[in-house]
mmCIF file of C-alpha atoms in Angstrom:
data_model
loop_
_atom_site.group_PDB
_atom_site.id
_atom_site.type_symbol
_atom_site.label_atom_id
_atom_site.label_comp_id
_atom_site.label_asym_id
_atom_site.label_seq_id
_atom_site.Cartn_x
_atom_site.Cartn_y
_atom_site.Cartn_z
ATOM 1 C CA UNK A 142 -133.473 163.847 -7.517
ATOM 2 C CA UNK A 143 -131.544 166.149 -9.758
ATOM 3 C CA UNK A 144 -133.400 168.437 -12.016
ATOM 4 C CA UNK A 145 -133.160 167.491 -15.693
ATOM 5 C CA UNK A 146 -134.514 170.707 -17.088
ATOM 6 C CA UNK A 147 -132.712 173.709 -15.663
ATOM 7 C CA UNK A 148 -133.884 176.364 -18.177
ATOM 8 C CA UNK A 149 -137.077 177.385 -19.864
ATOM 9 C CA UNK A 150 -135.446 176.786 -23.246
ATOM 10 C CA UNK A 151 -134.732 173.121 -22.292
ATOM 11 C CA UNK A 152 -138.416 172.613 -21.396
ATOM 12 C CA UNK A 153 -139.655 174.234 -24.602
ATOM 13 C CA UNK A 154 -137.271 172.088 -26.599
ATOM 14 C CA UNK A 155 -138.517 168.938 -24.831
ATOM 15 C CA UNK A 156 -142.096 169.935 -25.582
ATOM 16 C CA UNK A 157 -141.269 170.839 -29.180
ATOM 17 C CA UNK A 158 -142.506 174.452 -28.934
ATOM 18 C CA UNK A 159 -140.901 177.854 -29.243
ATOM 19 C CA UNK A 160 -143.540 179.787 -27.453
ATOM 20 C CA UNK A 161 -145.889 179.025 -24.561
ATOM 21 C CA UNK A 162 -148.860 180.071 -26.742
ATOM 22 C CA UNK A 163 -148.222 176.821 -28.671
ATOM 23 C CA UNK A 164 -148.967 174.728 -25.588
ATOM 24 C CA UNK A 165 -151.765 172.470 -26.643
ATOM 25 C CA UNK A 166 -153.576 170.039 -24.340
ATOM 26 C CA UNK A 167 -151.257 167.229 -25.443
ATOM 27 C CA UNK A 168 -148.193 169.391 -24.820
ATOM 28 C CA UNK A 169 -149.611 170.409 -21.441
ATOM 29 C CA UNK A 170 -149.881 166.664 -20.641
ATOM 30 C CA UNK A 171 -146.229 166.221 -21.512
ATOM 31 C CA UNK A 172 -145.342 169.253 -19.425
ATOM 32 C CA UNK A 173 -147.236 167.806 -16.384
ATOM 33 C CA UNK A 174 -145.345 164.551 -16.803
ATOM 34 C CA UNK A 175 -141.877 166.268 -16.905
ATOM 35 C CA UNK A 176 -142.758 168.800 -14.204
ATOM 36 C CA UNK A 177 -141.045 166.810 -11.425
ATOM 37 C CA UNK A 178 -137.793 167.046 -13.411
ATOM 38 C CA UNK A 179 -138.032 170.804 -13.966
ATOM 39 C CA UNK A 180 -136.120 173.127 -11.707
ATOM 40 C CA UNK A 181 -138.647 174.703 -9.175
ATOM 41 C CA UNK A 182 -137.883 178.287 -10.104
ATOM 42 C CA UNK A 183 -138.065 177.539 -13.842
ATOM 43 C CA UNK A 184 -141.369 175.710 -13.369
ATOM 44 C CA UNK A 185 -142.859 178.643 -11.472
ATOM 45 C CA UNK A 186 -141.647 181.099 -14.173
ATOM 46 C CA UNK A 187 -143.202 178.972 -16.823
ATOM 47 C CA UNK A 188 -146.524 178.634 -15.117
ATOM 48 C CA UNK A 189 -146.698 182.378 -14.489
ATOM 49 C CA UNK A 190 -146.707 182.796 -18.347
ATOM 50 C CA UNK A 191 -149.869 180.683 -18.739
ATOM 51 C CA UNK A 192 -152.669 183.121 -19.611
ATOM 52 C CA UNK A 193 -155.279 181.675 -17.209
ATOM 53 C CA UNK A 194 -153.472 180.030 -14.264
ATOM 54 C CA UNK A 195 -156.624 178.628 -12.624
ATOM 55 C CA UNK A 196 -157.830 177.092 -15.874
ATOM 56 C CA UNK A 197 -154.334 175.656 -16.432
ATOM 57 C CA UNK A 198 -154.267 174.253 -12.901
ATOM 58 C CA UNK A 199 -157.640 172.656 -13.382
ATOM 59 C CA UNK A 200 -156.436 171.141 -16.686
ATOM 60 C CA UNK A 201 -153.354 169.823 -14.868
ATOM 61 C CA UNK A 202 -155.516 168.088 -12.291
ATOM 62 C CA UNK A 203 -157.639 166.637 -15.116
ATOM 63 C CA UNK A 204 -154.495 165.329 -16.820
ATOM 64 C CA UNK A 205 -153.278 163.675 -13.553
ATOM 65 C CA UNK A 206 -156.747 162.199 -13.131
ATOM 66 C CA UNK A 207 -156.748 160.876 -16.707
ATOM 67 C CA UNK A 208 -153.269 159.344 -16.198
ATOM 68 C CA UNK A 209 -154.548 157.626 -13.089
ATOM 69 C CA UNK A 210 -157.551 156.343 -15.020
ATOM 70 C CA UNK A 211 -155.235 155.034 -17.711
ATOM 71 C CA UNK A 212 -153.078 153.277 -15.088
ATOM 72 C CA UNK A 213 -156.197 151.712 -13.514
ATOM 73 C CA UNK A 214 -157.447 150.532 -16.885
ATOM 74 C CA UNK A 215 -154.121 148.999 -17.825
ATOM 75 C CA UNK A 216 -153.900 147.397 -14.311
ATOM 76 C CA UNK A 217 -157.407 145.974 -14.693
ATOM 77 C CA UNK A 218 -156.633 144.434 -18.058
ATOM 78 C CA UNK A 219 -153.409 142.940 -16.718
ATOM 79 C CA UNK A 220 -155.143 141.494 -13.672
ATOM 80 C CA UNK A 221 -158.018 140.146 -15.804
ATOM 81 C CA UNK A 222 -155.551 138.469 -18.132
ATOM 82 C CA UNK A 223 -153.692 136.831 -15.246
ATOM 83 C CA UNK A 224 -156.878 135.584 -13.578
ATOM 84 C CA UNK A 225 -158.145 134.270 -16.891
ATOM 85 C CA UNK A 226 -154.953 132.357 -17.459
ATOM 86 C CA UNK A 227 -155.188 130.867 -13.976
ATOM 87 C CA UNK A 228 -158.810 129.892 -14.555
ATOM 88 C CA UNK A 229 -157.923 128.178 -17.827
ATOM 89 C CA UNK A 230 -155.265 126.131 -15.961
ATOM 90 C CA UNK A 231 -157.806 125.214 -13.254
ATOM 91 C CA UNK A 232 -160.270 124.139 -15.853
ATOM 92 C CA UNK A 233 -157.663 121.969 -17.603
ATOM 93 C CA UNK A 234 -156.672 120.325 -14.327
ATOM 94 C CA UNK A 235 -160.316 119.671 -13.540
ATOM 95 C CA UNK A 236 -160.854 117.957 -16.927
ATOM 96 C CA UNK A 237 -157.728 115.898 -16.428
ATOM 97 C CA UNK A 238 -158.970 114.780 -12.981
ATOM 98 C CA UNK A 239 -162.108 113.485 -14.666
ATOM 99 C CA UNK A 240 -160.370 111.183 -17.147
ATOM 100 C CA UNK A 241 -161.429 107.559 -16.639
ATOM 101 C CA UNK A 242 -157.978 106.054 -16.448
ATOM 102 C CA UNK A 243 -156.412 108.512 -14.021
ATOM 103 C CA UNK A 244 -154.575 107.155 -10.986
ATOM 104 C CA UNK A 245 -155.210 108.253 -7.452
ATOM 105 C CA UNK A 246 -151.669 109.661 -7.368
ATOM 106 C CA UNK A 247 -152.402 111.771 -10.460
ATOM 107 C CA UNK A 248 -155.642 113.042 -8.900
ATOM 108 C CA UNK A 249 -153.670 114.109 -5.827
ATOM 109 C CA UNK A 250 -151.104 115.804 -7.994
ATOM 110 C CA UNK A 251 -153.728 117.832 -9.931
ATOM 111 C CA UNK A 252 -155.581 118.670 -6.714
ATOM 112 C CA UNK A 253 -152.322 119.967 -5.177
ATOM 113 C CA UNK A 254 -151.641 122.038 -8.340
ATOM 114 C CA UNK A 255 -155.150 123.449 -8.218
ATOM 115 C CA UNK A 256 -154.653 124.620 -4.617
ATOM 116 C CA UNK A 257 -151.322 126.159 -5.742
ATOM 117 C CA UNK A 258 -153.061 128.029 -8.530
ATOM 118 C CA UNK A 259 -155.768 129.147 -6.124
ATOM 119 C CA UNK A 260 -152.920 130.684 -3.997
ATOM 120 C CA UNK A 261 -151.559 132.461 -6.996
ATOM 121 C CA UNK A 262 -154.969 133.926 -7.694
ATOM 122 C CA UNK A 263 -155.232 135.108 -4.102
ATOM 123 C CA UNK A 264 -151.741 136.588 -4.292
ATOM 124 C CA UNK A 265 -152.586 138.465 -7.541
ATOM 125 C CA UNK A 266 -155.782 139.747 -5.911
ATOM 126 C CA UNK A 267 -153.865 140.925 -2.861
ATOM 127 C CA UNK A 268 -151.151 142.523 -5.031
ATOM 128 C CA UNK A 269 -153.849 144.335 -7.029
ATOM 129 C CA UNK A 270 -155.587 145.650 -3.964
ATOM 130 C CA UNK A 271 -152.303 146.871 -2.491
ATOM 131 C CA UNK A 272 -151.566 148.635 -5.790
ATOM 132 C CA UNK A 273 -154.993 150.321 -5.851
ATOM 133 C CA UNK A 274 -154.551 151.443 -2.255
ATOM 134 C CA UNK A 275 -151.108 152.871 -2.993
ATOM 135 C CA UNK A 276 -152.489 154.650 -6.008
ATOM 136 C CA UNK A 277 -155.466 156.018 -4.058
ATOM 137 C CA UNK A 278 -153.186 157.207 -1.243
ATOM 138 C CA UNK A 279 -150.602 158.817 -3.463
ATOM 139 C CA UNK A 280 -152.286 160.075 -6.666
ATOM 140 C CA UNK A 281 -154.292 162.715 -4.804
ATOM 141 C CA UNK A 282 -151.230 163.727 -2.774
ATOM 142 C CA UNK A 283 -149.164 164.150 -5.956
ATOM 143 C CA UNK A 284 -151.800 166.223 -7.682
ATOM 144 C CA UNK A 285 -152.485 168.418 -4.687
ATOM 145 C CA UNK A 286 -148.811 168.683 -3.856
ATOM 146 C CA UNK A 287 -147.900 169.767 -7.320
ATOM 147 C CA UNK A 288 -150.733 172.356 -7.463
ATOM 148 C CA UNK A 289 -149.826 173.519 -3.968
ATOM 149 C CA UNK A 290 -146.191 174.008 -4.933
ATOM 150 C CA UNK A 291 -147.129 175.681 -8.249
ATOM 151 C CA UNK A 292 -149.838 177.826 -6.659
ATOM 152 C CA UNK A 293 -147.720 178.677 -3.638
ATOM 153 C CA UNK A 294 -144.803 179.741 -5.812
ATOM 154 C CA UNK A 295 -147.102 181.774 -8.017
ATOM 155 C CA UNK A 296 -148.659 183.470 -4.969
ATOM 156 C CA UNK A 297 -145.266 184.120 -3.362
ATOM 157 C CA UNK A 298 -144.002 185.660 -6.562
ATOM 158 C CA UNK A 299 -147.015 187.883 -6.906
ATOM 159 C CA UNK A 300 -146.838 189.000 -3.237
ATOM 160 C CA UNK A 301 -143.105 189.639 -3.595
ATOM 161 C CA UNK A 302 -143.690 191.556 -6.773
ATOM 162 C CA UNK A 303 -146.522 193.588 -5.116
ATOM 163 C CA UNK A 304 -144.711 194.486 -1.863
ATOM 164 C CA UNK A 305 -141.065 194.628 -2.840
#
């Protein structure tokens, strides 16, 4: 993927700051979210300017964790809404099957539809479990990878600066 932000000035402009001392927690959250689109060398130079790298790295991990929590919360609400809608349909079909003047053909139709809805519920559950597994597998990798790249670049720069 091509880097969108090739200079420190572009990153500052995107964050709405003129100096890194203006980097609030909200701005840091924005920085973390655009970090994959920042040129690697530029990202390393920016992070080197943070007064307390380890505290900043810890905050970055907290932000990634918070973003994952938000995704999980939104996912849970979406899944709950879908399952509730399916339950409502099942309840309506069940009530219709209990009507006194319903034909055997109509009973069979509603029973078939109820089985179809049950399959949709199962598919939604499977989809959700796959999403959660994907998130669990990849969220930690993304956070550790980002910190590894940032920390490695920072360390390499310091070692280079010290020995050369």
